[in-house]
Amino acid sequence: MNMKANAALEISHLQAWYGESHILHNVNILVQPGEVVTLLGRNGAGRTTTLRAIMGLTGARKGSIKVNGVEAIGLPTHKIAHLGVGYCPEERGIFSSLSTEENLMLPPQLATGEKGMSVEEIYQMFPNLEERKHSQGTRLSGGEQQMLAVARILRTGARLLLLDEISEGLAPVIVQGLARMITTLKAKGYTIVMVEQNFRFAAPLADRFYVVEHGQIVETFAASELGAKMPVLTELLGV
Ligand SMILES: Nc1ncnc2c1ncn2[C@@H]1O[C@H](COP(=O)(O)OP(=O)(O)OP(=O)(O)O)[C@@H](O)[C@H]1O
Ligand SMILES: [Mg+2]
């Protein structure tokens, strides 16, 4: 009998469309609980679309997307979220007219039975956010907004985090803070799928890498193979 525990995320033969545009052609990704996986690729490769397809935010989808063993390909977005998935889009989605704390409290707890982080735990992890808890969303720096966007997801009880380019446009010192955040979340057992353009940020954090090109996975390798894969990566990504 196969006693294998469910993968946190198992994507097989995923295809996705925006209207008539066929964007994802054959995406296969397997993520075990507690792993940090990074999707690399050139601009327009289909990394954001992969995250959006997991959440049911593209047009038509075909293939299979299992979250903790549950088939999500036919589910609407809110039901997918309730499987324990938290999506942090590139545009962060902080409400400018609400305070930090109001933004934090906005998304409801998920029905997974997993308790999300308490506000106290979140402020322990992000002391900046506590200092800024009464500040309006628009008054936060880019780094603070990014941390708030992730913190808001942690409160919902999501254990699988889909993070799109969280380091983008942020100063190196802030990016270092985000790297520490990822390390802390990994130590707490979160499963993380990150899309990253900043290879130097992603390289030391990920357990495994996938390279997306023209809506397909063209390479996959473990962190231990990174050195050996550098020539291929240079060719595929220009890193
Ligand atoms: N809403 C949309 N409607 C139609 N086509 C889209 C839409 N969003 C993205 N695309 C197209 O899908 C392809 C993949 O885009 P995607 O956003 O997934 O790329 P990416 O790998 O995240 O790269 P980057 O973030 O650097 O643009 C691109 O050709 C893009 O033009
Ligand atoms: Mg993108």
GROMACS .gro file of N, CA and C and ligand atoms in nm, residues 47-48 90 164-165 195, ligand 2:
model
   19
   47ARG      N    1   0.539   3.277  -1.544
   47ARG     CA    2   0.549   3.246  -1.400
   47ARG      C    3   0.430   3.302  -1.323
   48THR      N    4   0.396   3.429  -1.347
   48THR     CA    5   0.279   3.485  -1.281
   48THR      C    6   0.153   3.409  -1.321
   90GLU      N    7   0.194   4.036  -0.741
   90GLU     CA    8   0.301   4.134  -0.759
   90GLU      C    9   0.256   4.274  -0.715
  164ASP      N   10   0.471   3.640  -0.550
  164ASP     CA   11   0.514   3.686  -0.682
  164ASP      C   12   0.607   3.807  -0.671
  165GLU      N   13   0.734   3.785  -0.699
  165GLU     CA   14   0.834   3.893  -0.707
  165GLU      C   15   0.831   3.986  -0.587
  195VAL      N   16   0.801   3.332  -0.716
  195VAL     CA   17   0.848   3.375  -0.848
  195VAL      C   18   0.951   3.483  -0.822
  241MG      MG   19   0.523   3.801  -1.353
   0.00000   0.00000   0.00000
